C-alpha cells in the first residue's frame, strides 16, 4: 500500500517558488493498477517521483508498505528504493551494454551475489519475452523491445511497487497494447502495485483499476475507472474521456430536432439489455437514436446513448423515470420545442 499524506513539492526558480504538487493526499491499494492522469505541467510526474523520493517532498509524508520514506536517508533509503521499480518514457538503457548486461546492472548495483545474477536475468527476460535478445544491444531493438528490457530491469530486485512514467507515450498503438498486456500480466502474477502516469485515457481504460485526475498540482477527481467514465464530475475529466469516447452531435442535427434530447448511461449487465426498446413499447413516446455505443472498461460494459424523445411532456417524463429505475443515469441535454 502507498499512502501519500498532504504532500507538497515546491521548486525554487529565478522567478520565485513554483508549486509542482499542492497538498496531495492519496491512498493506492496493494496489488492494484492506479492511473494518474493530467496534461503536461499538472504535477503528475513530480508526484510520481516523490513516491520513491527521487524528488523529496517539501511537506508531507510518503509511506510504502508502512515505511515512511520521508524519514529515511542514505543506505536505509537506498534499500527501501530497491522495492520500488521504475520505468520511463525513454527507456534509459545503457547503449554500450547488451540486453543481458542492462538487466544484470540493476542486480550488481544492489550487490546481489554473482552466482544468482545469471539465473535471475534469464528468468526476467523470459518473463518479458526477450530470451532470444539477451546478447543484442539496445540500438538493435524496437521501441517496444527496449521498454520490455526496462521493465525486466525494474523488476530485477523483486519490487512490491512499479512506477511507470509515461511508459507507453513513445510507442505506437499496437506496441502500447502489448506493453499494457505485459504490465497487466505482471500485476496479476506477481501482485505488484503499479502506479501509472499518463495523458492517454486509452491507457487508463485498458488496464487501470482506479485513477486520479490532476490539475495545477492538485487532485481534482479520484475513483474507480469505470465509475469516472460513467459519471465524470469535473470538466477536465470530461475532456479526457471525450478523447476516448466522444458523443458530440453536430449542431446542425440538434437544430433539426424538435423533441427532448437525452443522454442515457447504462452500467453493468443492463447495458446490453433492451431497456430503450421496452420503454418505447410501454410509453406513448417515439424515439430517435442520434448516437450511442457500448464500451467495455475492464471487461465491464458501459452503454451510452443519445436520443430524441417525442411525445406529450407527461409521457416523456414517465419514460425517463422508467429508464432511470432500470440502473440508468439520464441527463436531459435539451428540452423539446
Coordinates of C-alpha atoms in Angstrom, one line a residue, residues 9-324:
X9 CA 6.6 19.8 -3.7
X10 CA 8.0 23.2 -4.3
X11 CA 10.7 24.3 -6.7
X12 CA 12.9 27.4 -6.3
X13 CA 13.4 29.2 -9.6
X14 CA 14.9 32.5 -10.5
X15 CA 11.3 33.8 -10.9
X16 CA 10.3 32.6 -7.5
X17 CA 8.8 29.5 -5.9
X18 CA 6.8 27.1 -8.2
X19 CA 4.5 24.6 -6.6
X20 CA 4.6 21.3 -8.5
X21 CA 2.5 19.2 -6.1
X22 CA 0.0 21.0 -4.0
X23 CA -1.1 19.3 -0.7
X24 CA -2.0 15.9 -2.3
X25 CA -3.3 13.0 -0.2
X26 CA -3.9 9.7 -1.9
X27 CA -4.1 6.0 -0.9
X28 CA -3.1 3.4 -3.5
X29 CA -4.1 -0.1 -2.5
X30 CA -1.8 -3.1 -2.6
X31 CA -1.9 -5.0 -5.8
X32 CA -4.0 -2.5 -7.9
X33 CA -3.1 -0.7 -11.0
X34 CA -3.6 3.0 -10.3
X35 CA -3.6 5.7 -13.1
X36 CA -2.7 9.3 -12.6
X37 CA -3.9 11.5 -15.5
X38 CA -3.2 15.1 -16.4
X39 CA -1.9 17.4 -19.0
X40 CA 1.8 18.4 -19.1
X41 CA 2.6 20.6 -16.1
X42 CA -0.2 19.2 -14.0
X43 CA 2.3 17.8 -11.4
X44 CA 1.8 14.1 -12.1
X45 CA 5.5 13.3 -12.8
X46 CA 6.5 15.3 -9.7
X47 CA 4.1 13.3 -7.6
X48 CA 5.3 10.0 -9.0
X49 CA 9.0 11.0 -8.3
X50 CA 8.0 11.8 -4.7
X51 CA 6.8 8.3 -4.2
X52 CA 10.3 6.9 -4.4
X53 CA 11.9 10.1 -3.2
X54 CA 13.7 10.9 -6.5
X55 CA 12.0 14.2 -5.5
X56 CA 11.9 14.8 -1.8
X57 CA 8.6 16.4 -0.8
X58 CA 8.8 19.9 0.7
X59 CA 6.0 18.9 3.1
X60 CA 4.0 15.8 3.9
X61 CA 4.8 12.0 4.1
X62 CA 5.1 9.1 1.8
X63 CA 4.5 5.6 3.2
X64 CA 5.2 2.5 1.1
X65 CA 4.2 -0.8 2.8
X66 CA 4.0 1.0 6.1
X67 CA 7.5 2.6 5.9
X68 CA 7.7 6.4 5.9
X69 CA 10.3 7.1 3.2
X70 CA 10.5 10.8 4.1
X71 CA 12.2 9.8 7.3
X72 CA 14.9 7.7 5.6
X73 CA 18.3 8.8 4.3
X74 CA 21.5 7.2 2.9
X75 CA 21.7 3.5 3.0
X76 CA 18.3 2.9 4.6
X77 CA 16.6 4.9 1.8
X78 CA 18.6 3.1 -0.9
X79 CA 17.5 -0.3 0.5
X80 CA 13.8 0.9 0.6
X81 CA 14.1 2.1 -3.0
X82 CA 15.0 -1.4 -4.1
X83 CA 11.4 -2.4 -3.5
X84 CA 10.2 0.4 -5.9
X85 CA 10.9 -0.3 -9.5
X86 CA 10.5 2.5 -12.1
X87 CA 10.2 2.7 -15.9
X88 CA 10.3 5.8 -18.1
X89 CA 9.1 7.0 -21.4
X90 CA 12.6 7.0 -23.0
X91 CA 13.8 3.7 -21.5
X92 CA 17.2 4.9 -20.3
X93 CA 19.1 1.8 -21.3
X94 CA 22.9 1.7 -21.4
X95 CA 23.7 1.7 -25.1
X96 CA 27.2 0.0 -24.7
X97 CA 25.7 -3.0 -22.8
X98 CA 23.8 -5.9 -24.1
X99 CA 20.2 -6.7 -23.1
X100 CA 21.5 -9.2 -20.5
X101 CA 24.0 -6.7 -19.1
X102 CA 21.4 -3.9 -18.8
X103 CA 19.2 -6.1 -16.6
X104 CA 22.2 -7.5 -14.7
X105 CA 23.3 -4.0 -14.0
X106 CA 20.4 -3.5 -11.6
X107 CA 21.3 -6.7 -9.7
X108 CA 25.0 -5.7 -9.5
X109 CA 24.1 -2.3 -8.2
X110 CA 22.1 -4.0 -5.4
X111 CA 25.1 -6.2 -4.6
X112 CA 23.3 -9.4 -5.5
X113 CA 25.8 -12.4 -5.3
X114 CA 27.4 -13.1 -8.7
X115 CA 26.1 -16.7 -8.9
X116 CA 22.5 -15.5 -8.6
X117 CA 22.6 -12.9 -11.3
X118 CA 22.6 -15.1 -14.4
X119 CA 19.6 -17.3 -13.5
X120 CA 17.7 -14.2 -12.3
X121 CA 18.3 -12.3 -15.6
X122 CA 17.3 -15.3 -17.7
X123 CA 14.1 -15.6 -15.6
X124 CA 13.3 -11.9 -16.2
X125 CA 14.0 -12.0 -19.9
X126 CA 11.7 -15.0 -20.3
X127 CA 9.0 -13.2 -18.4
X128 CA 9.1 -10.2 -20.7
X129 CA 9.5 -12.3 -23.9
X130 CA 13.1 -11.4 -24.8
X131 CA 15.1 -14.6 -24.1
X132 CA 16.3 -14.6 -27.7
X133 CA 17.6 -11.0 -27.5
X134 CA 19.9 -11.3 -24.5
X135 CA 23.1 -10.8 -26.5
X136 CA 21.9 -7.9 -28.6
X137 CA 22.4 -4.1 -27.9
X138 CA 19.7 -1.5 -27.4
X139 CA 20.3 0.0 -30.9
X140 CA 19.2 -3.3 -32.4
X141 CA 15.8 -3.3 -30.6
X142 CA 12.4 -1.8 -31.4
X143 CA 10.8 0.7 -29.0
X144 CA 8.6 -2.0 -27.5
X145 CA 11.5 -4.3 -27.0
X146 CA 13.5 -1.5 -25.3
X147 CA 10.6 -0.9 -22.9
X148 CA 10.5 -4.7 -22.2
X149 CA 14.2 -4.6 -21.2
X150 CA 13.5 -1.6 -19.0
X151 CA 10.6 -3.5 -17.3
X152 CA 12.8 -6.5 -16.7
X153 CA 15.5 -4.3 -15.2
X154 CA 12.9 -2.6 -13.0
X155 CA 11.7 -6.0 -11.7
X156 CA 15.2 -7.3 -11.1
X157 CA 15.2 -6.8 -7.3
X158 CA 11.6 -8.1 -6.7
X159 CA 9.9 -4.8 -6.0
X160 CA 6.5 -4.5 -4.5
X161 CA 5.7 -1.3 -6.4
X162 CA 6.3 -0.4 -10.1
X163 CA 6.2 3.2 -11.1
X164 CA 5.5 4.0 -14.8
X165 CA 6.3 7.5 -16.0
X166 CA 4.5 7.9 -19.4
X167 CA 5.8 4.3 -20.2
X168 CA 3.9 4.0 -23.5
X169 CA 3.9 7.6 -24.8
X170 CA 6.8 6.9 -27.2
X171 CA 5.2 3.8 -28.6
X172 CA 2.8 3.1 -31.5
X173 CA -0.7 1.9 -30.6
X174 CA -0.1 -1.8 -31.3
X175 CA 3.1 -1.8 -29.3
X176 CA 1.4 0.1 -26.5
X177 CA -1.3 -2.6 -26.3
X178 CA 1.4 -5.3 -26.0
X179 CA 3.2 -3.4 -23.2
X180 CA -0.1 -2.8 -21.3
X181 CA -0.8 -6.5 -21.6
X182 CA 2.6 -7.3 -20.1
X183 CA 2.1 -4.9 -17.3
X184 CA -1.3 -6.5 -16.5
X185 CA 0.3 -9.9 -16.5
X186 CA 3.0 -8.7 -14.1
X187 CA 0.4 -7.2 -11.8
X188 CA -1.7 -10.4 -11.7
X189 CA 1.1 -12.9 -11.4
X190 CA 3.4 -11.0 -9.1
X191 CA 0.8 -9.0 -7.2
X192 CA 2.9 -5.8 -7.8
X193 CA 1.2 -2.5 -7.2
X194 CA 1.5 -0.4 -10.4
X195 CA 1.3 3.4 -10.5
X196 CA 1.0 4.7 -14.0
X197 CA 1.0 8.3 -15.1
X198 CA -0.2 9.2 -18.5
X199 CA -2.2 11.8 -20.5
X200 CA -3.7 9.0 -22.6
X201 CA -7.1 7.9 -21.4
X202 CA -7.0 4.8 -23.6
X203 CA -4.2 3.5 -21.4
X204 CA -6.2 4.1 -18.2
X205 CA -9.3 2.5 -19.8
X206 CA -7.3 -0.6 -20.8
X207 CA -5.6 -1.6 -17.5
X208 CA -6.2 0.7 -14.5
X209 CA -8.5 -0.3 -11.6
X210 CA -8.7 3.2 -10.1
X211 CA -7.5 6.6 -11.2
X212 CA -6.9 10.3 -10.2
X213 CA -7.1 13.4 -12.4
X214 CA -4.5 16.1 -11.6
X215 CA -4.7 19.8 -12.5
X216 CA -2.3 22.6 -11.3
X217 CA -0.7 20.3 -8.8
X218 CA -3.9 19.1 -7.2
X219 CA -6.1 16.0 -7.5
X220 CA -9.5 17.2 -8.7
X221 CA -11.2 13.8 -9.2
X222 CA -10.5 10.3 -8.0
X223 CA -12.2 6.9 -8.0
X224 CA -12.8 3.7 -9.8
X225 CA -12.1 4.0 -13.5
X226 CA -15.4 2.6 -14.5
X227 CA -17.3 5.0 -12.3
X228 CA -15.4 8.0 -13.6
X229 CA -16.0 7.0 -17.2
X230 CA -19.7 6.6 -16.4
X231 CA -20.1 9.8 -14.4
X232 CA -17.3 12.3 -14.7
X233 CA -17.8 15.3 -12.4
X234 CA -15.1 17.8 -13.4
X235 CA -14.9 19.5 -16.8
X236 CA -11.2 18.4 -17.3
X237 CA -12.2 14.8 -16.7
X238 CA -14.9 15.1 -19.2
X239 CA -12.4 16.4 -21.7
X240 CA -10.1 13.5 -21.2
X241 CA -12.9 11.0 -21.5
X242 CA -14.2 12.6 -24.7
X243 CA -10.8 11.8 -26.3
X244 CA -11.7 8.2 -26.0
X245 CA -15.5 8.2 -26.1
X246 CA -17.0 11.1 -28.0
X247 CA -20.7 11.7 -28.2
X248 CA -20.8 15.2 -29.7
X249 CA -23.7 15.7 -32.0
X250 CA -23.3 18.2 -34.9
X251 CA -25.1 21.4 -34.2
X252 CA -27.0 21.2 -37.5
X253 CA -28.5 17.8 -36.4
X254 CA -29.5 19.2 -33.0
X255 CA -31.2 22.2 -34.7
X256 CA -33.4 19.8 -36.7
X257 CA -34.6 18.0 -33.5
X258 CA -37.9 19.2 -32.1
X259 CA -38.1 16.6 -29.3
X260 CA -36.3 16.2 -25.9
X261 CA -32.7 15.3 -26.3
X262 CA -31.4 12.9 -23.6
X263 CA -28.2 11.2 -22.8
X264 CA -28.7 7.7 -21.2
X265 CA -25.9 5.8 -19.4
X266 CA -26.4 2.1 -18.6
X267 CA -24.0 0.5 -16.2
X268 CA -23.0 -3.2 -16.0
X269 CA -25.1 -6.0 -17.3
X270 CA -28.1 -3.8 -18.0
X271 CA -26.1 -2.1 -20.7
X272 CA -26.7 -5.0 -23.1
X273 CA -30.4 -5.2 -22.3
X274 CA -33.3 -3.8 -24.4
X275 CA -34.3 -1.1 -21.9
X276 CA -34.8 1.6 -24.5
X277 CA -36.9 -0.6 -26.8
X278 CA -39.0 -1.7 -23.8
X279 CA -39.5 2.0 -22.8
X280 CA -40.9 2.9 -26.3
X281 CA -43.3 -0.1 -26.1
X282 CA -44.6 0.8 -22.6
X283 CA -45.0 4.5 -23.0
X284 CA -46.6 6.8 -25.6
X285 CA -43.3 8.2 -26.9
X286 CA -41.3 7.9 -30.1
X287 CA -37.6 7.6 -30.0
X288 CA -34.9 8.6 -32.5
X289 CA -31.3 7.4 -31.8
X290 CA -28.7 10.1 -32.5
X291 CA -25.6 8.4 -31.2
X292 CA -24.5 5.5 -29.0
X293 CA -22.4 2.5 -28.3
X294 CA -21.4 0.0 -25.6
X295 CA -17.8 0.4 -24.3
X296 CA -16.0 -2.2 -22.2
X297 CA -13.9 -1.0 -19.3
X298 CA -12.0 -3.8 -17.5
X299 CA -14.5 -6.2 -19.3
X300 CA -17.5 -4.4 -17.7
X301 CA -20.0 -2.9 -20.2
X302 CA -20.9 0.7 -20.2
X303 CA -23.7 1.8 -22.5
X304 CA -24.1 5.4 -23.5
X305 CA -26.8 6.6 -25.9
X306 CA -28.0 10.0 -27.0
X307 CA -31.6 10.0 -28.3
X308 CA -34.5 12.3 -29.1
X309 CA -37.9 11.6 -27.5
X310 CA -41.1 12.9 -28.9
X311 CA -44.5 12.9 -27.3
X312 CA -46.5 14.6 -24.6
X313 CA -44.3 16.1 -21.8
X314 CA -46.0 13.9 -19.2
X315 CA -45.4 10.8 -21.2
X316 CA -41.7 11.7 -21.8
X317 CA -41.2 12.3 -18.0
X318 CA -42.8 8.9 -17.3
X319 CA -40.5 7.3 -19.9
X320 CA -37.4 8.9 -18.3
X321 CA -38.4 7.7 -14.8
X322 CA -38.9 4.2 -16.3
X323 CA -35.3 4.3 -17.7
X324 CA -33.8 5.7 -14.5

